[in-house]
């Protein structure tokens, strides 16, 4: 909590960037997102502690700059750069070896996809899958912002987070989604990868002006590397915006027009009339992709057993059940591909 002109406001500091704030510190704040009333990013952000700068990091040996040419750019060691223990592995890596890759538009889909995977291959079934999260840079850049990722790692549901593009702060860093996927397969030894942006989502209400367009590019990346791309649909019957009712236009555009490679696009086996609405919306994807209907038995229970809170656009599991079931169904399908 920071006092500004006699008013207390929430502020977020990343100690790795600015040092650890103490009671009584004077801090320089960026309040743009807070003033705009943004939901996910509605914090004041600590830019610096002017009276007590953080010590230089003697271990900063990486050569990759992320959040490039901003005042808080960071130097990281990327898994694929020279002079790392993984460079030789990744220099020759060129295939995902048919690894299933689940692609989702929103960060909120991540725990639901994992719940679907767990429902098929939980620890009680004697087989613990290694699942890697490949985080793109469409939302938050620091992986540290995600309470979801921290909770999933603590619960053992994620083997590793790999931050790609301009995003940073994962267990491993990679330059692109392509090298991030190869890192997931050949360094993390993942059985399944999930690709989604970090917390937050940029949308302008226009057909092309939203960060989820990158989901289509992730399908292409998974396919060109010899993976098995699985498209998780963004579905809602609770969102008040018509463009997100049924199958969101975000999914229809990303998978229908941006993704040039075929994928398994998962339709959750919803009851009527939702099932007919989803099928009608998704029919435009059938010319390029395989539409796979996945039964939902046991998935709601799996979602309720998730180790982190489920929330999307301010709505919880009960308020937007179909959204989370769709993501869990994609996870279930990806797990089933391991048996093929």
Tab-separated table of C-alpha atoms in Angstrom:
chain	number	residue	atom	x	y	z
A	1	UNK	CA	0.000	0.000	0.000
A	2	UNK	CA	1.287	3.426	-0.973
A	3	UNK	CA	0.000	6.764	0.268
A	4	UNK	CA	-0.417	9.364	-2.481
A	5	UNK	CA	-1.788	12.788	-1.498
A	6	UNK	CA	-3.259	11.240	1.633
A	7	UNK	CA	-4.985	8.397	-0.232
A	8	UNK	CA	-3.889	4.749	0.089
A	9	UNK	CA	-3.616	2.825	-3.176
A	10	UNK	CA	-2.417	-0.655	-4.139
A	11	UNK	CA	0.998	-0.757	-5.754
A	12	UNK	CA	2.957	-3.619	-7.247
A	13	UNK	CA	6.745	-3.866	-7.190
A	14	UNK	CA	8.895	-6.482	-8.882
A	15	UNK	CA	11.886	-6.827	-6.528
A	16	UNK	CA	14.059	-8.269	-9.299
A	17	UNK	CA	13.660	-4.991	-11.193
A	18	UNK	CA	13.424	-2.275	-8.525
A	19	UNK	CA	14.501	-3.861	-5.246
A	20	UNK	CA	12.356	-4.766	-2.249
A	21	UNK	CA	10.269	-1.858	-0.907
A	22	UNK	CA	10.237	-1.209	2.820
A	23	UNK	CA	7.835	0.695	5.028
A	24	UNK	CA	8.641	4.377	4.745
A	25	UNK	CA	10.252	4.208	1.297
A	26	UNK	CA	9.579	6.956	-1.202
A	27	UNK	CA	8.671	5.358	-4.544
A	28	UNK	CA	8.228	6.493	-8.108
A	29	UNK	CA	4.912	5.193	-9.460
A	30	UNK	CA	3.304	4.601	-12.833
A	31	UNK	CA	-0.446	4.976	-12.248
A	32	UNK	CA	-1.701	4.784	-15.847
A	33	UNK	CA	-3.483	1.427	-15.571
A	34	UNK	CA	-4.886	2.308	-12.156
A	35	UNK	CA	-6.265	5.633	-13.392
A	36	UNK	CA	-7.817	3.873	-16.392
A	37	UNK	CA	-9.622	1.423	-14.110
A	38	UNK	CA	-8.231	-1.676	-15.810
A	39	UNK	CA	-9.366	-4.931	-14.237
A	40	UNK	CA	-6.335	-7.187	-14.579
A	41	UNK	CA	-3.670	-4.505	-14.445
A	42	UNK	CA	-5.365	-2.058	-12.096
A	43	UNK	CA	-2.370	-1.428	-9.861
A	44	UNK	CA	0.028	1.414	-9.471
A	45	UNK	CA	3.419	0.050	-10.545
A	46	UNK	CA	6.631	0.854	-8.715
A	47	UNK	CA	9.114	2.165	-11.267
A	48	UNK	CA	11.924	2.845	-8.790
A	49	UNK	CA	12.829	3.350	-5.145
A	50	UNK	CA	14.850	6.539	-5.751
A	51	UNK	CA	16.500	6.713	-2.329
A	52	UNK	CA	17.663	3.089	-2.339
A	53	UNK	CA	18.482	1.573	-5.705
A	54	UNK	CA	18.759	-2.208	-5.990
A	55	UNK	CA	22.256	-3.694	-6.032
A	56	UNK	CA	23.729	-4.750	-9.333
A	57	UNK	CA	23.093	-8.404	-10.082
A	58	UNK	CA	26.485	-10.131	-10.334
A	59	UNK	CA	24.833	-13.193	-11.884
A	60	UNK	CA	23.319	-11.279	-14.810
A	61	UNK	CA	25.188	-13.127	-17.535
A	62	UNK	CA	22.498	-13.451	-20.197
A	63	UNK	CA	22.680	-11.711	-23.532
A	64	UNK	CA	18.980	-11.546	-24.408
A	65	UNK	CA	17.176	-8.272	-23.735
A	66	UNK	CA	13.437	-8.393	-23.105
A	67	UNK	CA	10.994	-5.525	-22.723
A	68	UNK	CA	13.561	-4.054	-25.079
A	69	UNK	CA	14.527	-0.383	-25.136
A	70	UNK	CA	12.200	0.543	-22.316
A	71	UNK	CA	13.648	2.034	-19.106
A	72	UNK	CA	13.062	-1.279	-17.306
A	73	UNK	CA	14.437	-3.615	-19.962
A	74	UNK	CA	15.826	-6.827	-18.486
A	75	UNK	CA	18.746	-9.020	-19.422
A	76	UNK	CA	17.923	-12.723	-19.332
A	77	UNK	CA	19.626	-15.966	-20.210
A	78	UNK	CA	17.600	-17.576	-22.942
A	79	UNK	CA	17.633	-21.359	-23.195
A	80	UNK	CA	18.517	-21.115	-26.864
A	81	UNK	CA	21.368	-18.593	-26.675
A	82	UNK	CA	25.045	-19.479	-26.960
A	83	UNK	CA	27.033	-20.446	-23.862
A	84	UNK	CA	24.107	-22.161	-22.156
A	85	UNK	CA	23.856	-25.816	-21.245
A	86	UNK	CA	20.829	-26.137	-23.531
A	87	UNK	CA	22.263	-24.467	-26.635
A	88	UNK	CA	23.624	-27.626	-28.250
A	89	UNK	CA	20.319	-29.415	-27.680
A	90	UNK	CA	18.259	-26.597	-29.152
A	91	UNK	CA	20.662	-25.913	-32.019
A	92	UNK	CA	19.830	-29.303	-33.484
A	93	UNK	CA	16.204	-29.540	-32.276
A	94	UNK	CA	13.725	-29.230	-35.122
A	95	UNK	CA	10.736	-31.347	-34.119
A	96	UNK	CA	8.203	-31.599	-31.315
A	97	UNK	CA	7.904	-35.326	-31.968
A	98	UNK	CA	4.122	-35.171	-32.229
A	99	UNK	CA	3.766	-33.503	-28.819
A	100	UNK	CA	0.209	-32.189	-28.293
A	101	UNK	CA	0.133	-28.388	-28.056
A	102	UNK	CA	-3.016	-26.782	-26.655
A	103	UNK	CA	-3.505	-23.189	-27.790
A	104	UNK	CA	-5.822	-20.828	-25.907
A	105	UNK	CA	-6.714	-17.169	-26.287
A	106	UNK	CA	-6.849	-16.103	-22.617
A	107	UNK	CA	-4.570	-16.753	-19.647
A	108	UNK	CA	-7.636	-17.788	-17.631
A	109	UNK	CA	-7.890	-20.936	-19.768
A	110	UNK	CA	-4.562	-22.271	-18.455
A	111	UNK	CA	-5.774	-23.882	-15.193
A	112	UNK	CA	-8.898	-25.229	-16.901
A	113	UNK	CA	-6.876	-26.905	-19.653
A	114	UNK	CA	-4.700	-28.445	-16.956
A	115	UNK	CA	-7.779	-29.653	-15.070
A	116	UNK	CA	-8.851	-31.461	-18.232
A	117	UNK	CA	-5.438	-33.053	-18.553
A	118	UNK	CA	-5.458	-34.052	-14.896
A	119	UNK	CA	-8.898	-35.625	-15.278
A	120	UNK	CA	-7.376	-38.031	-17.802
A	121	UNK	CA	-3.922	-38.494	-16.296
A	122	UNK	CA	-4.033	-37.527	-12.635
A	123	UNK	CA	-1.598	-38.722	-10.026
A	124	UNK	CA	-4.188	-41.225	-8.804
A	125	UNK	CA	-3.894	-43.013	-12.145
A	126	UNK	CA	-0.233	-43.739	-11.615
A	127	UNK	CA	1.034	-41.487	-14.386
A	128	UNK	CA	2.167	-37.914	-13.867
A	129	UNK	CA	2.454	-36.018	-17.132
A	130	UNK	CA	4.918	-33.198	-17.561
A	131	UNK	CA	3.099	-30.130	-18.863
A	132	UNK	CA	4.886	-26.920	-19.857
A	133	UNK	CA	3.279	-23.499	-20.193
A	134	UNK	CA	4.648	-21.447	-23.096
A	135	UNK	CA	3.715	-17.856	-22.279
A	136	UNK	CA	3.426	-15.375	-25.137
A	137	UNK	CA	3.720	-11.609	-24.800
A	138	UNK	CA	0.157	-10.560	-25.626
A	139	UNK	CA	-0.741	-9.826	-21.997
A	140	UNK	CA	1.446	-9.160	-18.970
A	141	UNK	CA	5.133	-9.354	-19.791
A	142	UNK	CA	6.437	-10.535	-16.385
A	143	UNK	CA	5.343	-14.071	-15.561
A	144	UNK	CA	5.691	-12.943	-11.934
A	145	UNK	CA	2.342	-11.125	-12.268
A	146	UNK	CA	0.446	-14.414	-12.509
A	147	UNK	CA	-0.811	-15.839	-9.220
A	148	UNK	CA	-2.258	-18.638	-11.353
A	149	UNK	CA	1.150	-19.776	-12.580
A	150	UNK	CA	2.607	-19.623	-9.070
A	151	UNK	CA	-0.239	-21.726	-7.686
A	152	UNK	CA	-0.086	-24.289	-10.480
A	153	UNK	CA	3.673	-24.684	-10.061
A	154	UNK	CA	3.287	-25.110	-6.310
A	155	UNK	CA	0.599	-27.758	-6.834
A	156	UNK	CA	2.812	-29.666	-9.255
A	157	UNK	CA	0.423	-29.209	-12.175
A	158	UNK	CA	3.050	-27.382	-14.246
A	159	UNK	CA	6.551	-28.673	-14.859
A	160	UNK	CA	7.808	-25.291	-16.087
A	161	UNK	CA	6.843	-21.930	-17.531
A	162	UNK	CA	8.735	-20.723	-20.599
A	163	UNK	CA	8.440	-17.022	-21.349
A	164	UNK	CA	8.770	-16.079	-25.026
A	165	UNK	CA	8.985	-12.955	-27.145
A	166	UNK	CA	9.072	-9.865	-24.909
A	167	UNK	CA	7.684	-11.727	-21.885
A	168	UNK	CA	10.112	-12.745	-19.165
A	169	UNK	CA	10.424	-14.240	-15.702
A	170	UNK	CA	9.569	-17.868	-16.459
A	171	UNK	CA	11.519	-20.890	-15.291
A	172	UNK	CA	13.145	-20.752	-18.722
A	173	UNK	CA	13.372	-18.007	-21.335
A	174	UNK	CA	13.069	-18.391	-25.103
A	175	UNK	CA	13.282	-15.956	-27.987
A	176	UNK	CA	10.211	-17.058	-29.951
A	177	UNK	CA	7.163	-19.269	-29.542
A	178	UNK	CA	8.908	-21.728	-31.843
A	179	UNK	CA	12.032	-21.993	-29.680
A	180	UNK	CA	9.808	-21.940	-26.597
A	181	UNK	CA	7.960	-25.022	-27.829
A	182	UNK	CA	11.221	-26.772	-28.646
A	183	UNK	CA	12.472	-25.875	-25.166
A	184	UNK	CA	9.314	-27.380	-23.695
A	185	UNK	CA	9.881	-30.639	-25.540
A	186	UNK	CA	13.655	-31.086	-25.436
A	187	UNK	CA	14.681	-29.263	-22.244
A	188	UNK	CA	11.644	-29.601	-19.988
A	189	UNK	CA	10.832	-33.007	-21.515
A	190	UNK	CA	7.189	-32.046	-21.577
A	191	UNK	CA	4.511	-34.462	-22.727
A	192	UNK	CA	2.089	-31.607	-23.477
A	193	UNK	CA	2.567	-27.859	-23.943
A	194	UNK	CA	-0.008	-25.124	-23.440
A	195	UNK	CA	0.426	-21.832	-25.301
A	196	UNK	CA	-1.417	-18.730	-24.083
A	197	UNK	CA	-0.724	-15.104	-23.301
A	198	UNK	CA	0.000	-13.873	-19.811
A	199	UNK	CA	-2.633	-12.237	-17.590
A	200	UNK	CA	-4.512	-9.446	-19.279
A	201	UNK	CA	-5.973	-9.235	-22.744
A	202	UNK	CA	-5.985	-6.396	-25.235
A	203	UNK	CA	-9.091	-5.897	-27.344
A	204	UNK	CA	-10.466	-2.921	-29.238
A	205	UNK	CA	-13.827	-4.250	-30.416
A	206	UNK	CA	-12.492	-4.434	-33.973
A	207	UNK	CA	-12.101	-7.614	-36.042
A	208	UNK	CA	-8.313	-7.637	-35.911
A	209	UNK	CA	-7.300	-5.402	-33.008
A	210	UNK	CA	-6.913	-7.896	-30.191
A	211	UNK	CA	-3.994	-9.811	-28.724
A	212	UNK	CA	-5.652	-13.199	-29.189
A	213	UNK	CA	-4.835	-13.108	-32.914
A	214	UNK	CA	-1.545	-14.680	-31.809
A	215	UNK	CA	-3.403	-17.931	-31.030
A	216	UNK	CA	-3.605	-18.591	-34.764
A	217	UNK	CA	0.126	-18.042	-35.144
A	218	UNK	CA	0.749	-20.486	-32.285
A	219	UNK	CA	-1.231	-23.148	-34.180
A	220	UNK	CA	1.051	-22.577	-37.154
A	221	UNK	CA	4.173	-22.805	-34.978
A	222	UNK	CA	3.081	-26.079	-33.401
A	223	UNK	CA	2.259	-27.578	-36.783
A	224	UNK	CA	5.427	-26.520	-38.612
A	225	UNK	CA	7.502	-28.054	-35.813
A	226	UNK	CA	5.770	-31.406	-36.046
A	227	UNK	CA	3.518	-31.013	-33.033
A	228	UNK	CA	-0.183	-31.841	-32.761
A	229	UNK	CA	-1.970	-28.502	-32.358
A	230	UNK	CA	-5.210	-28.447	-30.374
A	231	UNK	CA	-7.383	-25.332	-30.482
A	232	UNK	CA	-9.237	-24.413	-27.288
A	233	UNK	CA	-12.322	-22.381	-28.167
A	234	UNK	CA	-13.297	-19.268	-26.254
A	235	UNK	CA	-16.961	-19.960	-25.521
A	236	UNK	CA	-19.365	-18.037	-23.294
A	237	UNK	CA	-23.053	-17.675	-22.700
A	238	UNK	CA	-22.490	-15.196	-19.874
A	239	UNK	CA	-20.495	-12.486	-21.632
A	240	UNK	CA	-22.804	-9.520	-22.284
A	241	UNK	CA	-21.010	-8.647	-25.522
A	242	UNK	CA	-22.593	-10.245	-28.558
A	243	UNK	CA	-19.237	-10.794	-30.291
A	244	UNK	CA	-18.238	-13.135	-27.467
A	245	UNK	CA	-21.535	-15.023	-27.212
A	246	UNK	CA	-21.336	-18.675	-28.222
A	247	UNK	CA	-17.950	-19.091	-29.884
A	248	UNK	CA	-16.118	-15.777	-29.584
A	249	UNK	CA	-15.112	-13.974	-32.754
A	250	UNK	CA	-11.590	-14.078	-31.287
A	251	UNK	CA	-11.489	-17.861	-31.765
A	252	UNK	CA	-13.239	-17.752	-35.122
A	253	UNK	CA	-10.762	-15.220	-36.500
A	254	UNK	CA	-7.593	-16.692	-34.976
A	255	UNK	CA	-8.363	-20.283	-35.973
A	256	UNK	CA	-10.415	-19.573	-39.092
A	257	UNK	CA	-8.245	-16.963	-40.774
A	258	UNK	CA	-4.849	-16.697	-39.061
A	259	UNK	CA	-4.123	-20.379	-38.517
A	260	UNK	CA	-3.095	-21.778	-41.890
A	261	UNK	CA	-2.247	-25.265	-40.613
A	262	UNK	CA	-4.934	-27.771	-39.606
A	263	UNK	CA	-5.569	-28.412	-35.928
A	264	UNK	CA	-7.938	-30.362	-33.722
A	265	UNK	CA	-10.470	-27.735	-32.626
A	266	UNK	CA	-12.351	-29.006	-29.597
A	267	UNK	CA	-16.088	-28.572	-29.179
A	268	UNK	CA	-17.253	-29.299	-25.626
A	269	UNK	CA	-20.189	-31.719	-25.451
A	270	UNK	CA	-22.576	-29.162	-23.960
A	271	UNK	CA	-26.311	-29.750	-23.473
A	272	UNK	CA	-28.866	-28.124	-25.737
A	273	UNK	CA	-29.409	-25.430	-26.795
A	274	UNK	CA	-25.767	-24.444	-26.175
A	275	UNK	CA	-24.429	-27.391	-28.199
A	276	UNK	CA	-26.299	-26.353	-31.342
A	277	UNK	CA	-25.165	-22.749	-31.009
A	278	UNK	CA	-21.525	-23.766	-30.647
A	279	UNK	CA	-21.736	-26.207	-33.577
A	280	UNK	CA	-23.317	-23.565	-35.782
A	281	UNK	CA	-20.677	-20.983	-34.865
A	282	UNK	CA	-17.784	-23.389	-35.356
A	283	UNK	CA	-18.910	-24.787	-38.715
A	284	UNK	CA	-16.833	-22.111	-40.484
A	285	UNK	CA	-13.716	-23.774	-39.079
A	286	UNK	CA	-14.507	-27.197	-40.514
A	287	UNK	CA	-12.983	-26.524	-43.932
A	288	UNK	CA	-9.506	-26.281	-42.420
A	289	UNK	CA	-9.619	-27.982	-39.039
A	290	UNK	CA	-10.871	-31.201	-37.503
A	291	UNK	CA	-13.800	-30.437	-35.207
A	292	UNK	CA	-13.657	-32.845	-32.264
A	293	UNK	CA	-16.559	-33.096	-29.826
A	294	UNK	CA	-15.328	-34.113	-26.374
A	295	UNK	CA	-17.656	-35.447	-23.650
A	296	UNK	CA	-17.744	-33.470	-20.423
A	297	UNK	CA	-18.381	-36.191	-17.867
A	298	UNK	CA	-16.296	-35.501	-14.761
A	299	UNK	CA	-14.861	-32.227	-16.034
A	300	UNK	CA	-16.903	-29.930	-13.811
A	301	UNK	CA	-15.684	-31.883	-10.794
A	302	UNK	CA	-12.122	-31.628	-12.100
A	303	UNK	CA	-12.504	-27.865	-12.458
A	304	UNK	CA	-13.807	-27.554	-8.919
A	305	UNK	CA	-10.725	-29.410	-7.734
A	306	UNK	CA	-8.370	-26.929	-9.387
A	307	UNK	CA	-5.682	-25.702	-6.952
A	308	UNK	CA	-6.100	-22.048	-8.031
A	309	UNK	CA	-9.218	-19.848	-8.296
A	310	UNK	CA	-10.898	-19.870	-11.702
A	311	UNK	CA	-11.852	-16.487	-13.088
A	312	UNK	CA	-12.297	-15.039	-16.563
A	313	UNK	CA	-13.311	-11.464	-17.292
A	314	UNK	CA	-14.359	-11.141	-13.665
A	315	UNK	CA	-16.611	-14.216	-13.790
A	316	UNK	CA	-16.016	-17.343	-11.718
A	317	UNK	CA	-16.694	-20.990	-12.560
A	318	UNK	CA	-20.394	-20.874	-11.706
A	319	UNK	CA	-20.921	-17.627	-13.588
A	320	UNK	CA	-19.270	-18.783	-16.834
A	321	UNK	CA	-19.203	-22.575	-16.632
A	322	UNK	CA	-19.189	-23.197	-20.397
A	323	UNK	CA	-16.009	-21.161	-20.851
A	324	UNK	CA	-14.064	-23.305	-18.426
A	325	UNK	CA	-15.596	-26.567	-19.673
A	326	UNK	CA	-14.465	-25.731	-23.217
A	327	UNK	CA	-10.864	-25.237	-22.055
A	328	UNK	CA	-10.956	-28.392	-19.921
A	329	UNK	CA	-12.294	-30.369	-22.897
A	330	UNK	CA	-9.294	-29.221	-24.955
A	331	UNK	CA	-6.994	-30.482	-22.203
A	332	UNK	CA	-8.802	-33.815	-22.093
A	333	UNK	CA	-8.439	-34.215	-25.856
A	334	UNK	CA	-4.730	-33.367	-25.757
A	335	UNK	CA	-4.177	-36.031	-23.113
A	336	UNK	CA	-6.064	-38.551	-25.223
A	337	UNK	CA	-3.646	-37.949	-28.118
A	338	UNK	CA	-0.846	-39.453	-26.030
A	339	UNK	CA	-2.598	-42.807	-26.324
A	340	UNK	CA	-2.662	-42.655	-30.105
